[in-house]
mmCIF file of C-alpha atoms (C1' of nucleotides) in Angstrom:
data_model
loop_
_atom_site.group_PDB
_atom_site.id
_atom_site.type_symbol
_atom_site.label_atom_id
_atom_site.label_comp_id
_atom_site.label_asym_id
_atom_site.label_seq_id
_atom_site.Cartn_x
_atom_site.Cartn_y
_atom_site.Cartn_z
ATOM 1 C CA MET I 146 -2.551 -147.799 -89.738
ATOM 2 C CA SER I 147 -2.689 -144.058 -88.679
ATOM 3 C CA THR I 148 -4.953 -142.233 -90.872
ATOM 4 C CA ARG I 149 -3.207 -138.995 -89.498
ATOM 5 C CA SER I 150 0.153 -139.100 -90.603
ATOM 6 C CA LYS I 151 0.166 -136.316 -91.919
ATOM 7 C CA THR I 152 -1.748 -133.615 -89.993
ATOM 8 C CA ALA I 153 0.317 -135.065 -87.080
ATOM 9 C CA SER I 154 3.972 -133.884 -88.238
ATOM 10 C CA THR I 155 3.158 -130.782 -89.193
ATOM 11 C CA GLN I 156 1.404 -129.721 -85.736
ATOM 12 C CA GLN I 157 2.795 -129.803 -82.256
ATOM 13 C CA GLU I 158 0.807 -130.177 -79.145
ATOM 14 C CA GLY I 159 0.362 -126.660 -78.147
ATOM 15 C CA GLU I 160 -2.251 -124.143 -76.997
ATOM 16 C CA ASN I 161 -2.893 -122.764 -79.679
ATOM 17 C CA VAL I 162 -5.675 -123.382 -82.501
ATOM 18 C CA GLU I 163 -4.749 -126.691 -84.168
ATOM 19 C CA ASN I 164 -5.480 -128.839 -87.428
ATOM 20 C CA ARG I 165 -8.235 -131.082 -85.886
ATOM 21 C CA GLY I 166 -7.424 -133.856 -88.161
ATOM 22 C CA ASP I 167 -9.995 -136.292 -88.765
ATOM 23 C CA TYR I 168 -12.099 -135.013 -85.680
ATOM 24 C CA ASP I 169 -13.593 -132.111 -86.913
ATOM 25 C CA PRO I 170 -16.685 -132.947 -88.826
ATOM 26 C CA SER I 171 -15.560 -130.359 -91.471
ATOM 27 C CA SER I 172 -12.181 -132.090 -92.133
ATOM 28 C CA PRO I 173 -11.948 -133.686 -95.473
ATOM 29 C CA THR I 174 -10.321 -136.337 -93.755
ATOM 30 C CA PHE I 175 -13.208 -136.547 -91.118
ATOM 31 C CA ARG I 176 -14.721 -140.046 -90.638
ATOM 32 C CA LEU I 177 -17.789 -140.636 -88.354
ATOM 33 C CA GLU I 178 -16.350 -143.584 -86.146
ATOM 34 C CA ASN I 179 -13.698 -141.106 -85.402
ATOM 35 C CA SER I 180 -16.159 -138.370 -84.069
ATOM 36 C CA PRO I 181 -16.778 -137.644 -80.667
ATOM 37 C CA PHE I 182 -20.074 -136.960 -80.699
ATOM 38 C CA TYR I 183 -20.908 -139.446 -82.503
ATOM 39 C CA LEU I 184 -19.088 -142.057 -80.114
ATOM 40 C CA MET I 185 -21.113 -140.404 -76.866
ATOM 41 C CA ALA I 186 -24.180 -140.863 -78.850
ATOM 42 C CA HIS I 187 -23.098 -144.395 -79.518
ATOM 43 C CA ALA I 188 -22.311 -145.269 -76.343
ATOM 44 C CA ASP I 189 -25.067 -143.465 -74.365
ATOM 45 C CA PHE I 190 -27.667 -145.197 -77.108
ATOM 46 C CA LYS I 191 -26.192 -148.711 -76.528
ATOM 47 C CA TYR I 192 -26.022 -148.376 -72.016
ATOM 48 C CA HIS I 193 -29.441 -147.327 -72.405
ATOM 49 C CA GLU I 194 -30.878 -149.495 -75.131
ATOM 50 C CA ASP I 195 -29.792 -152.603 -73.250
ATOM 51 C CA MET I 196 -30.759 -151.262 -69.471
ATOM 52 C CA ASP I 197 -34.281 -150.224 -71.157
ATOM 53 C CA LYS I 198 -35.371 -153.611 -71.242
ATOM 54 C CA VAL I 199 -34.956 -154.473 -67.686
ATOM 55 C CA LEU I 200 -36.328 -151.359 -66.395
ATOM 56 C CA HIS I 201 -39.198 -152.178 -68.155
ATOM 57 C CA LYS I 202 -40.155 -155.369 -66.472
ATOM 58 C CA HIS I 203 -40.135 -153.313 -63.376
ATOM 59 C CA GLY I 204 -42.656 -150.814 -65.016
ATOM 60 C CA VAL I 205 -39.879 -147.839 -64.974
ATOM 61 C CA SER I 206 -39.231 -146.047 -68.501
ATOM 62 C CA LYS I 207 -35.950 -144.383 -69.493
ATOM 63 C CA PRO I 208 -36.996 -140.792 -68.742
ATOM 64 C CA ILE I 209 -38.879 -141.951 -65.756
ATOM 65 C CA TYR I 210 -35.640 -143.902 -64.340
ATOM 66 C CA ARG I 211 -33.929 -140.156 -65.038
ATOM 67 C CA VAL I 212 -36.189 -138.619 -63.252
ATOM 68 C CA MET I 213 -35.840 -140.787 -60.470
ATOM 69 C CA THR I 214 -31.943 -140.252 -60.360
ATOM 70 C CA VAL I 215 -32.525 -136.504 -60.392
ATOM 71 C CA LEU I 216 -34.796 -136.816 -57.699
ATOM 72 C CA ARG I 217 -32.600 -138.970 -55.358
ATOM 73 C CA GLU I 218 -30.414 -136.420 -55.258
ATOM 74 C CA HIS I 219 -32.107 -133.086 -54.909
ATOM 75 C CA GLN I 220 -35.454 -133.904 -52.989
ATOM 76 C CA PRO I 221 -37.424 -132.466 -53.170
ATOM 77 C CA ALA I 222 -37.733 -130.422 -56.583
ATOM 78 C CA SER I 223 -39.687 -128.441 -58.715
ATOM 79 C CA ILE I 224 -40.742 -129.226 -62.252
ATOM 80 C CA GLY I 225 -38.732 -126.862 -63.790
ATOM 81 C CA THR I 226 -35.814 -127.970 -61.692
ATOM 82 C CA ILE I 227 -36.220 -131.849 -62.982
ATOM 83 C CA ALA I 228 -36.991 -130.769 -66.619
ATOM 84 C CA GLU I 229 -33.530 -128.780 -66.393
ATOM 85 C CA ALA I 230 -31.003 -131.411 -64.754
ATOM 86 C CA ALA I 231 -33.008 -134.254 -67.147
ATOM 87 C CA LEU I 232 -32.462 -131.893 -70.751
ATOM 88 C CA THR I 233 -36.159 -132.603 -71.096
ATOM 89 C CA LYS I 234 -38.627 -129.528 -72.067
ATOM 90 C CA ARG I 235 -40.778 -128.820 -69.159
ATOM 91 C CA SER I 236 -44.194 -129.718 -70.432
ATOM 92 C CA THR I 237 -42.898 -133.098 -71.052
ATOM 93 C CA ILE I 238 -41.594 -133.765 -67.376
ATOM 94 C CA SER I 239 -45.143 -132.347 -66.047
ATOM 95 C CA ARG I 240 -46.861 -135.116 -67.799
ATOM 96 C CA ILE I 241 -44.334 -137.886 -66.829
ATOM 97 C CA ILE I 242 -44.767 -136.751 -63.236
ATOM 98 C CA ASP I 243 -48.692 -137.474 -64.408
ATOM 99 C CA ARG I 244 -47.639 -140.938 -64.629
ATOM 100 C CA MET I 245 -45.208 -141.399 -61.722
ATOM 101 C CA ILE I 246 -48.210 -140.521 -59.459
ATOM 102 C CA GLU I 247 -50.410 -143.115 -61.151
ATOM 103 C CA GLN I 248 -47.626 -145.230 -60.613
ATOM 104 C CA GLY I 249 -47.373 -144.242 -56.726
ATOM 105 C CA LEU I 250 -43.539 -143.238 -57.310
ATOM 106 C CA VAL I 251 -43.807 -139.785 -56.506
ATOM 107 C CA SER I 252 -46.441 -137.159 -54.548
ATOM 108 C CA THR I 253 -46.423 -133.417 -55.233
ATOM 109 C CA GLU I 254 -47.243 -130.270 -53.140
ATOM 110 C CA SER I 255 -47.433 -127.018 -54.212
ATOM 111 C CA ASN I 256 -44.919 -124.944 -52.879
ATOM 112 C CA PRO I 257 -45.758 -123.057 -49.512
ATOM 113 C CA GLU I 258 -43.540 -119.704 -50.229
ATOM 114 C CA ASP I 259 -44.552 -119.685 -53.412
ATOM 115 C CA ASN I 260 -47.802 -121.606 -55.118
ATOM 116 C CA ARG I 261 -47.247 -121.510 -58.383
ATOM 117 C CA ILE I 262 -44.664 -124.312 -57.846
ATOM 118 C CA THR I 263 -44.964 -127.923 -57.954
ATOM 119 C CA GLU I 264 -42.293 -129.857 -55.581
ATOM 120 C CA VAL I 265 -41.944 -133.367 -56.231
ATOM 121 C CA THR I 266 -41.106 -135.996 -53.527
ATOM 122 C CA LEU I 267 -40.620 -139.775 -54.288
ATOM 123 C CA THR I 268 -42.657 -141.630 -52.101
ATOM 124 C CA ALA I 269 -41.485 -144.767 -49.733
ATOM 125 C CA ALA I 270 -42.356 -146.908 -52.938
ATOM 126 C CA GLY I 271 -40.430 -144.320 -55.333
ATOM 127 C CA GLN I 272 -37.359 -145.079 -53.177
ATOM 128 C CA GLN I 273 -37.771 -148.882 -52.560
ATOM 129 C CA THR I 274 -37.845 -148.920 -56.340
ATOM 130 C CA LEU I 275 -35.252 -146.850 -57.142
ATOM 131 C CA ARG I 276 -33.117 -149.270 -54.284
ATOM 132 C CA LYS I 277 -34.702 -152.249 -56.606
ATOM 133 C CA LEU I 278 -33.184 -151.058 -59.635
ATOM 134 C CA THR I 279 -29.698 -149.532 -58.274
ATOM 135 C CA PRO I 280 -27.599 -152.566 -58.659
ATOM 136 C CA ILE I 281 -29.031 -153.218 -61.635
ATOM 137 C CA VAL I 282 -27.857 -150.096 -63.213
ATOM 138 C CA GLY I 283 -24.803 -150.673 -61.515
ATOM 139 C CA ARG I 284 -24.138 -153.956 -63.172
ATOM 140 C CA GLN I 285 -24.743 -152.295 -66.523
ATOM 141 C CA PHE I 286 -21.988 -149.830 -65.532
ATOM 142 C CA THR I 287 -19.508 -152.608 -64.631
ATOM 143 C CA ARG I 288 -20.058 -153.755 -68.122
ATOM 144 C CA ALA I 289 -19.748 -150.565 -69.762
ATOM 145 C CA MET I 290 -16.674 -149.763 -67.794
ATOM 146 C CA ALA I 291 -14.788 -153.103 -68.086
ATOM 147 C CA GLY I 292 -11.176 -152.353 -68.595
ATOM 148 C CA ILE I 293 -11.260 -149.104 -67.904
ATOM 149 C CA ASN I 294 -9.331 -148.054 -64.998
ATOM 150 C CA ASN I 295 -10.115 -144.885 -62.706
ATOM 151 C CA ARG I 296 -7.344 -142.410 -64.354
ATOM 152 C CA ASP I 297 -9.304 -143.236 -67.456
ATOM 153 C CA ILE I 298 -12.734 -142.488 -66.300
ATOM 154 C CA ALA I 299 -11.373 -139.294 -63.886
ATOM 155 C CA HIS I 300 -9.909 -138.021 -67.841
ATOM 156 C CA LEU I 301 -13.088 -139.044 -69.307
ATOM 157 C CA LEU I 302 -15.245 -137.094 -67.131
ATOM 158 C CA ARG I 303 -12.574 -133.944 -67.229
ATOM 159 C CA THR I 304 -12.792 -133.541 -70.723
ATOM 160 C CA LEU I 305 -16.713 -134.261 -71.054
ATOM 161 C CA LYS I 306 -17.130 -131.423 -68.090
ATOM 162 C CA LYS I 307 -14.507 -128.961 -70.460
ATOM 163 C CA ILE I 308 -16.897 -129.663 -73.394
ATOM 164 C CA SER I 309 -19.879 -129.529 -71.301
ATOM 165 C CA ASP I 310 -18.487 -125.782 -69.955
ATOM 166 C CA ASN I 311 -17.372 -124.589 -73.664
ATOM 167 C CA LEU I 312 -21.142 -125.300 -74.558
ATOM 168 C CA GLY I 313 -23.011 -123.574 -72.215
ATOM 169 C CA LYS I 314 -22.900 -124.097 -67.961
ATOM 170 C CA LEU I 315 -24.144 -127.668 -66.465
ATOM 171 C CA PRO I 316 -27.778 -126.594 -65.231
ATOM 172 C CA ILE I 317 -26.940 -128.262 -61.985
ATOM 173 C CA GLU I 318 -23.652 -127.942 -60.060
ATOM 174 C CA MET O 284 -13.058 -129.973 -52.691
ATOM 175 C CA SER O 285 -12.557 -133.332 -53.609
ATOM 176 C CA THR O 286 -15.417 -135.530 -52.503
ATOM 177 C CA ARG O 287 -13.585 -138.978 -53.477
ATOM 178 C CA SER O 288 -10.853 -138.554 -50.771
ATOM 179 C CA LYS O 289 -11.628 -141.841 -48.795
ATOM 180 C CA THR O 290 -11.827 -144.036 -51.892
ATOM 181 C CA ALA O 291 -8.800 -142.801 -53.735
ATOM 182 C CA SER O 292 -6.644 -143.286 -50.773
ATOM 183 C CA THR O 293 -7.681 -146.626 -50.538
ATOM 184 C CA GLN O 294 -6.839 -147.866 -54.256
ATOM 185 C CA GLN O 295 -4.520 -147.488 -56.812
ATOM 186 C CA GLU O 296 -4.509 -146.995 -60.023
ATOM 187 C CA GLY O 297 -4.435 -151.445 -61.187
ATOM 188 C CA GLU O 298 -6.108 -153.459 -63.968
ATOM 189 C CA ASN O 299 -8.313 -154.889 -61.122
ATOM 190 C CA VAL O 300 -11.978 -154.302 -60.607
ATOM 191 C CA GLU O 301 -11.950 -151.678 -58.061
ATOM 192 C CA ASN O 302 -13.785 -149.629 -56.368
ATOM 193 C CA ARG O 303 -15.110 -147.199 -58.388
ATOM 194 C CA GLY O 304 -16.245 -144.271 -56.138
ATOM 195 C CA ASP O 305 -18.386 -141.451 -57.211
ATOM 196 C CA TYR O 306 -18.505 -142.687 -60.631
ATOM 197 C CA ASP O 307 -21.120 -145.737 -60.222
ATOM 198 C CA PRO O 308 -24.262 -145.145 -60.507
ATOM 199 C CA SER O 309 -25.286 -147.539 -57.232
ATOM 200 C CA SER O 310 -22.615 -146.117 -55.066
ATOM 201 C CA PRO O 311 -23.705 -144.381 -51.934
ATOM 202 C CA THR O 312 -21.481 -141.446 -53.391
ATOM 203 C CA PHE O 313 -22.595 -141.182 -56.495
ATOM 204 C CA ARG O 314 -23.293 -138.138 -58.200
ATOM 205 C CA LEU O 315 -24.907 -137.198 -61.050
ATOM 206 C CA GLU O 316 -22.318 -134.483 -62.444
ATOM 207 C CA ASN O 317 -19.914 -137.245 -61.717
ATOM 208 C CA SER O 318 -21.585 -139.954 -64.025
ATOM 209 C CA PRO O 319 -20.209 -140.384 -67.719
ATOM 210 C CA PHE O 320 -22.796 -141.486 -69.467
ATOM 211 C CA TYR O 321 -25.069 -138.280 -67.834
ATOM 212 C CA LEU O 322 -22.114 -135.810 -68.825
ATOM 213 C CA MET O 323 -22.051 -137.780 -72.356
ATOM 214 C CA ALA O 324 -25.700 -137.074 -72.553
ATOM 215 C CA HIS O 325 -25.146 -133.514 -71.587
ATOM 216 C CA ALA O 326 -22.466 -132.530 -74.072
ATOM 217 C CA ASP O 327 -24.404 -134.037 -76.743
ATOM 218 C CA PHE O 328 -27.536 -132.140 -75.837
ATOM 219 C CA LYS O 329 -25.901 -128.967 -75.895
ATOM 220 C CA TYR O 330 -24.013 -129.480 -79.041
ATOM 221 C CA HIS O 331 -27.202 -130.575 -80.655
ATOM 222 C CA GLU O 332 -29.020 -127.887 -79.163
ATOM 223 C CA ASP O 333 -27.283 -124.911 -80.465
ATOM 224 C CA MET O 334 -26.475 -126.763 -83.904
ATOM 225 C CA ASP O 335 -30.368 -127.199 -84.634
ATOM 226 C CA LYS O 336 -31.521 -123.770 -84.434
ATOM 227 C CA VAL O 337 -28.862 -123.099 -87.030
ATOM 228 C CA LEU O 338 -29.646 -125.942 -89.397
ATOM 229 C CA HIS O 339 -33.588 -125.712 -89.152
ATOM 230 C CA LYS O 340 -32.493 -122.331 -90.950
ATOM 231 C CA HIS O 341 -31.577 -124.189 -94.060
ATOM 232 C CA GLY O 342 -34.312 -126.735 -93.645
ATOM 233 C CA VAL O 343 -32.665 -129.465 -92.196
ATOM 234 C CA SER O 344 -33.464 -131.103 -89.059
ATOM 235 C CA LYS O 345 -31.613 -133.101 -86.648
ATOM 236 C CA PRO O 346 -32.257 -136.628 -87.936
ATOM 237 C CA ILE O 347 -31.880 -135.514 -91.949
ATOM 238 C CA TYR O 348 -28.236 -133.781 -91.023
ATOM 239 C CA ARG O 349 -27.486 -137.173 -89.273
ATOM 240 C CA VAL O 350 -28.576 -139.253 -92.347
ATOM 241 C CA MET O 351 -26.695 -137.029 -94.866
ATOM 242 C CA THR O 352 -23.224 -137.695 -92.791
ATOM 243 C CA VAL O 353 -24.172 -141.106 -93.075
ATOM 244 C CA LEU O 354 -24.609 -140.958 -96.480
ATOM 245 C CA ARG O 355 -21.428 -138.933 -96.857
ATOM 246 C CA GLU O 356 -19.238 -141.572 -96.322
ATOM 247 C CA HIS O 357 -21.355 -144.184 -97.227
ATOM 248 C CA GLN O 358 -23.193 -143.892 -100.777
ATOM 249 C CA PRO O 359 -25.116 -145.458 -101.818
ATOM 250 C CA ALA O 360 -26.739 -146.690 -98.626
ATOM 251 C CA SER O 361 -29.614 -149.111 -97.605
ATOM 252 C CA ILE O 362 -32.414 -147.870 -95.450
ATOM 253 C CA GLY O 363 -31.285 -150.659 -93.040
ATOM 254 C CA THR O 364 -27.669 -149.480 -93.243
ATOM 255 C CA ILE O 365 -28.586 -145.970 -92.505
ATOM 256 C CA ALA O 366 -30.695 -147.242 -89.759
ATOM 257 C CA GLU O 367 -28.182 -148.783 -88.177
ATOM 258 C CA ALA O 368 -25.486 -146.154 -88.449
ATOM 259 C CA ALA O 369 -27.886 -143.178 -87.384
ATOM 260 C CA LEU O 370 -29.370 -145.253 -84.157
ATOM 261 C CA THR O 371 -32.970 -145.060 -84.950
ATOM 262 C CA LYS O 372 -35.330 -147.909 -86.438
ATOM 263 C CA ARG O 373 -35.805 -148.750 -89.954
ATOM 264 C CA SER O 374 -39.560 -147.276 -89.915
ATOM 265 C CA THR O 375 -37.863 -143.846 -88.459
ATOM 266 C CA ILE O 376 -35.429 -143.964 -91.565
ATOM 267 C CA SER O 377 -37.784 -144.718 -94.367
ATOM 268 C CA ARG O 378 -39.711 -141.962 -93.374
ATOM 269 C CA ILE O 379 -37.097 -139.146 -92.890
ATOM 270 C CA ILE O 380 -36.197 -140.391 -96.379
ATOM 271 C CA ASP O 381 -39.019 -140.034 -97.967
ATOM 272 C CA ARG O 382 -39.066 -136.155 -96.287
ATOM 273 C CA MET O 383 -35.554 -135.639 -97.643
ATOM 274 C CA ILE O 384 -36.935 -136.740 -101.519
ATOM 275 C CA GLU O 385 -39.565 -134.259 -101.234
ATOM 276 C CA GLN O 386 -36.810 -131.943 -100.450
ATOM 277 C CA GLY O 387 -34.870 -133.224 -103.290
ATOM 278 C CA LEU O 388 -32.011 -133.600 -100.867
ATOM 279 C CA VAL O 389 -31.387 -137.622 -102.034
ATOM 280 C CA SER O 390 -32.664 -139.883 -104.386
ATOM 281 C CA THR O 391 -33.409 -143.399 -104.377
ATOM 282 C CA GLU O 392 -33.353 -146.606 -106.692
ATOM 283 C CA SER O 393 -34.030 -150.334 -105.943
ATOM 284 C CA ASN O 394 -30.993 -152.342 -105.545
ATOM 285 C CA PRO O 395 -30.673 -154.358 -109.055
ATOM 286 C CA GLU O 396 -29.357 -157.255 -107.527
ATOM 287 C CA ASP O 397 -31.929 -157.445 -104.685
ATOM 288 C CA ASN O 398 -35.544 -155.680 -105.010
ATOM 289 C CA ARG O 399 -36.482 -155.402 -101.632
ATOM 290 C CA ILE O 400 -33.414 -153.105 -100.665
ATOM 291 C CA THR O 401 -33.803 -149.510 -101.454
ATOM 292 C CA GLU O 402 -30.659 -147.615 -102.193
ATOM 293 C CA VAL O 403 -30.616 -143.876 -101.232
ATOM 294 C CA THR O 404 -27.717 -141.190 -102.761
ATOM 295 C CA LEU O 405 -27.509 -137.241 -101.757
ATOM 296 C CA THR O 406 -28.714 -135.590 -105.031
ATOM 297 C CA ALA O 407 -26.644 -132.763 -106.273
ATOM 298 C CA ALA O 408 -28.642 -130.375 -104.077
ATOM 299 C CA GLY O 409 -28.212 -132.590 -100.993
ATOM 300 C CA GLN O 410 -24.496 -132.642 -101.567
ATOM 301 C CA GLN O 411 -24.482 -128.501 -101.970
ATOM 302 C CA THR O 412 -26.430 -128.356 -98.712
ATOM 303 C CA LEU O 413 -24.035 -130.571 -97.118
ATOM 304 C CA ARG O 414 -21.127 -128.496 -98.724
ATOM 305 C CA LYS O 415 -23.026 -125.687 -97.168
ATOM 306 C CA LEU O 416 -23.562 -126.635 -93.486
ATOM 307 C CA THR O 417 -20.383 -128.370 -92.851
ATOM 308 C CA PRO O 418 -18.504 -125.002 -91.921
ATOM 309 C CA ILE O 419 -21.127 -124.224 -89.569
ATOM 310 C CA VAL O 420 -20.875 -127.642 -87.854
ATOM 311 C CA GLY O 421 -17.318 -127.357 -87.980
ATOM 312 C CA ARG O 422 -17.425 -123.891 -85.979
ATOM 313 C CA GLN O 423 -19.776 -125.699 -83.604
ATOM 314 C CA PHE O 424 -16.934 -128.384 -83.063
ATOM 315 C CA THR O 425 -14.352 -125.970 -82.997
ATOM 316 C CA ARG O 426 -16.313 -123.820 -80.181
ATOM 317 C CA ALA O 427 -17.026 -127.577 -77.988
ATOM 318 C CA MET O 428 -13.686 -128.528 -77.866
ATOM 319 C CA ALA O 429 -11.634 -124.956 -77.396
ATOM 320 C CA GLY O 430 -8.696 -125.377 -74.859
ATOM 321 C CA ILE O 431 -8.264 -129.589 -75.775
ATOM 322 C CA ASN O 432 -5.421 -130.522 -77.460
ATOM 323 C CA ASN O 433 -5.577 -133.388 -79.760
ATOM 324 C CA ARG O 434 -4.054 -135.810 -77.278
ATOM 325 C CA ASP O 435 -6.685 -135.502 -75.142
ATOM 326 C CA ILE O 436 -9.423 -135.958 -77.937
ATOM 327 C CA ALA O 437 -7.830 -139.029 -78.663
ATOM 328 C CA HIS O 438 -8.056 -140.329 -75.399
ATOM 329 C CA LEU O 439 -11.286 -139.443 -74.898
ATOM 330 C CA LEU O 440 -12.024 -141.567 -78.580
ATOM 331 C CA ARG O 441 -10.012 -144.342 -77.367
ATOM 332 C CA THR O 442 -12.227 -144.284 -74.172
ATOM 333 C CA LEU O 443 -15.627 -144.086 -76.092
ATOM 334 C CA LYS O 444 -14.927 -146.424 -78.522
ATOM 335 C CA LYS O 445 -13.967 -148.861 -75.594
ATOM 336 C CA ILE O 446 -17.219 -148.471 -73.663
ATOM 337 C CA SER O 447 -18.939 -149.039 -77.110
ATOM 338 C CA ASP O 448 -17.070 -152.198 -77.267
ATOM 339 C CA ASN O 449 -17.856 -153.192 -73.915
ATOM 340 C CA LEU O 450 -21.404 -152.887 -74.944
ATOM 341 C CA GLY O 451 -21.588 -154.466 -78.207
ATOM 342 C CA LYS O 452 -19.898 -154.054 -81.355
ATOM 343 C CA LEU O 453 -19.953 -150.677 -83.767
ATOM 344 C CA PRO O 454 -22.375 -150.953 -86.387
ATOM 345 C CA ILE O 455 -20.423 -149.602 -89.284
ATOM 346 C CA GLU O 456 -16.619 -150.157 -88.781
ATOM 347 C "C1'" DA G 291 -55.459 -101.882 -53.375
ATOM 348 C "C1'" DT G 292 -55.357 -101.884 -58.113
ATOM 349 C "C1'" DT G 293 -53.569 -103.243 -61.885
ATOM 350 C "C1'" DA G 294 -49.791 -105.048 -65.471
ATOM 351 C "C1'" DG G 295 -46.163 -107.869 -66.449
ATOM 352 C "C1'" DC G 296 -44.057 -111.705 -65.350
ATOM 353 C "C1'" DC G 297 -42.918 -116.818 -64.503
ATOM 354 C "C1'" DG G 298 -44.301 -122.219 -63.401
ATOM 355 C "C1'" DA G 299 -47.316 -124.969 -64.322
ATOM 356 C "C1'" DA G 300 -50.783 -127.243 -67.424
ATOM 357 C "C1'" DT G 301 -52.679 -128.488 -71.789
ATOM 358 C "C1'" DA G 302 -54.152 -128.049 -76.788
ATOM 359 C "C1'" DC G 303 -52.254 -129.151 -81.056
ATOM 360 C "C1'" DA G 304 -48.970 -131.020 -84.328
ATOM 361 C "C1'" DT G 305 -45.627 -133.868 -84.977
ATOM 362 C "C1'" DG G 306 -42.089 -137.716 -84.590
ATOM 363 C "C1'" DT G 307 -40.808 -142.043 -83.342
ATOM 364 C "C1'" DG G 308 -41.505 -146.662 -82.013
ATOM 365 C "C1'" DT G 309 -43.832 -151.731 -82.202
ATOM 366 C "C1'" DA G 310 -46.553 -154.385 -84.975
ATOM 367 C "C1'" DT G 311 -48.305 -155.054 -89.026
ATOM 368 C "C1'" DT G 312 -48.504 -155.883 -94.415
ATOM 369 C "C1'" DT G 313 -46.186 -156.079 -98.432
ATOM 370 C "C1'" DG G 314 -42.955 -157.402 -101.985
ATOM 371 C "C1'" DC G 315 -39.317 -159.976 -103.325
ATOM 372 C "C1'" DA G 316 -35.835 -163.861 -102.927
ATOM 373 C "C1'" DC G 317 -34.012 -167.804 -101.777
ATOM 374 C "C1'" DT G 318 -34.466 -173.137 -100.323
ATOM 375 C "C1'" DG G 319 -36.342 -177.285 -100.778
ATOM 376 C "C1'" DA G 320 -39.681 -180.669 -102.280
ATOM 377 C "C1'" DT A 249 -42.638 -175.578 -110.797
ATOM 378 C "C1'" DC A 250 -43.996 -173.750 -106.719
ATOM 379 C "C1'" DA A 251 -44.674 -173.483 -101.969
ATOM 380 C "C1'" DG A 252 -42.875 -172.014 -97.582
ATOM 381 C "C1'" DT A 253 -39.215 -169.020 -95.265
ATOM 382 C "C1'" DG A 254 -36.674 -165.100 -93.989
ATOM 383 C "C1'" DC A 255 -35.493 -160.804 -94.866
ATOM 384 C "C1'" DA A 256 -36.081 -155.040 -96.642
ATOM 385 C "C1'" DA A 257 -39.133 -151.517 -96.605
ATOM 386 C "C1'" DA A 258 -43.407 -149.509 -95.842
ATOM 387 C "C1'" DT A 259 -47.506 -148.673 -93.140
ATOM 388 C "C1'" DA A 260 -51.569 -148.245 -89.477
ATOM 389 C "C1'" DC A 261 -51.648 -147.454 -85.072
ATOM 390 C "C1'" DA A 262 -50.353 -145.892 -80.132
ATOM 391 C "C1'" DC A 263 -47.624 -142.948 -77.370
ATOM 392 C "C1'" DA A 264 -44.496 -139.559 -76.069
ATOM 393 C "C1'" DT A 265 -42.422 -134.975 -77.007
ATOM 394 C "C1'" DG A 266 -41.988 -130.089 -78.608
ATOM 395 C "C1'" DT A 267 -44.736 -126.023 -79.528
ATOM 396 C "C1'" DA A 268 -47.611 -122.522 -78.588
ATOM 397 C "C1'" DT A 269 -51.392 -121.328 -75.846
ATOM 398 C "C1'" DT A 270 -53.616 -120.653 -71.190
ATOM 399 C "C1'" DC A 271 -54.146 -120.466 -66.383
ATOM 400 C "C1'" DG A 272 -53.173 -119.215 -62.203
ATOM 401 C "C1'" DG A 273 -50.278 -116.735 -58.943
ATOM 402 C "C1'" DC A 274 -46.271 -113.173 -57.359
ATOM 403 C "C1'" DT A 275 -44.725 -108.997 -57.917
ATOM 404 C "C1'" DA A 276 -43.573 -104.104 -58.229
ATOM 405 C "C1'" DA A 277 -45.199 -99.393 -59.793
ATOM 406 C "C1'" DT A 278 -48.809 -96.487 -59.188
#
DNA sequence: ATTAGCCGAATACATGTGTATTTGCACTGA
DNA sequence: TCAGTGCAAATACACATGTATTCGGCTAAT
């Protein structure tokens, strides 16, 4: 049975600020299981939890994988750029890059036009590793999205982007 | 302009497994900005980033707040139950509870029916703090959801729950 | 040309989390 | 009754992250 019978009947869908009912964490009828942000965290957690186990067998941690996916799109990239896209502090990325260099996944060189900037690039081995990992991640994605059609995914993306926009701009565009 | 013109035209919305186009991280046309999980992480990050600053002024960290929201629904709760609901390891929760005791936010007592279990309860001060924080969090939620109507939120929840279900059951139901 | 200020990255330090282990309690079967 | 097994929580240890600071290079004003 629905837990929002009362609120739903007193409010039509409109553009104005509405009673958010169970969704709003400040509502008395709020439940964690109906919280968008809790569910996002939960889905994200489960997605990465399973994936981490597999990735670790290939010597790749979650933060390292994140950096690699950023580099795949945007190469070379500075430490700062990577940090912004990977939602992590610069100092942390700096050290993650150190580890990745030790593993031979990336190489660095200072930007010739500005020696303060460290440009990071995937090595051939790094690209090779990423190619090996891609189908594994693809399977996990397919598993996560089973029974959800592309229209619903598109809807999900629109809503998530809207939320991100509301909270500030996306670091990478 | 749309980046999915090709794939969109060759595939109708259907129940069968489809070409996931830009959404699937193993697709050649994949882009991070169209990745559901990246966008979830991003939205969640922004949401908590802003909120943390405010919460810290009240002596409450993000993990502590998480524990409090779990306790609000489910009180008393064991360390293990809290850990599961808060997506955190038991050992970590155990130490978070220590800090919360020092701050007078919760009290503990061992379960009379099973002395291994530590039951955690919000103190009056803890409930007071939670009440004080609630409207702050409510405002952040409203800000995040601006321009998104309740039907879209309901749709979002359905999709997120479906994803969580696909990846394993929700710890709390 | 010099210097002050800014900015990107790297490092020192403190803290928080996870993994592995230990401790204490409960249940089961001999 | 009591040894053995299993579980919840707490603790020791290792490691990763964040904050604050330092180092070095760029830029603009004088």
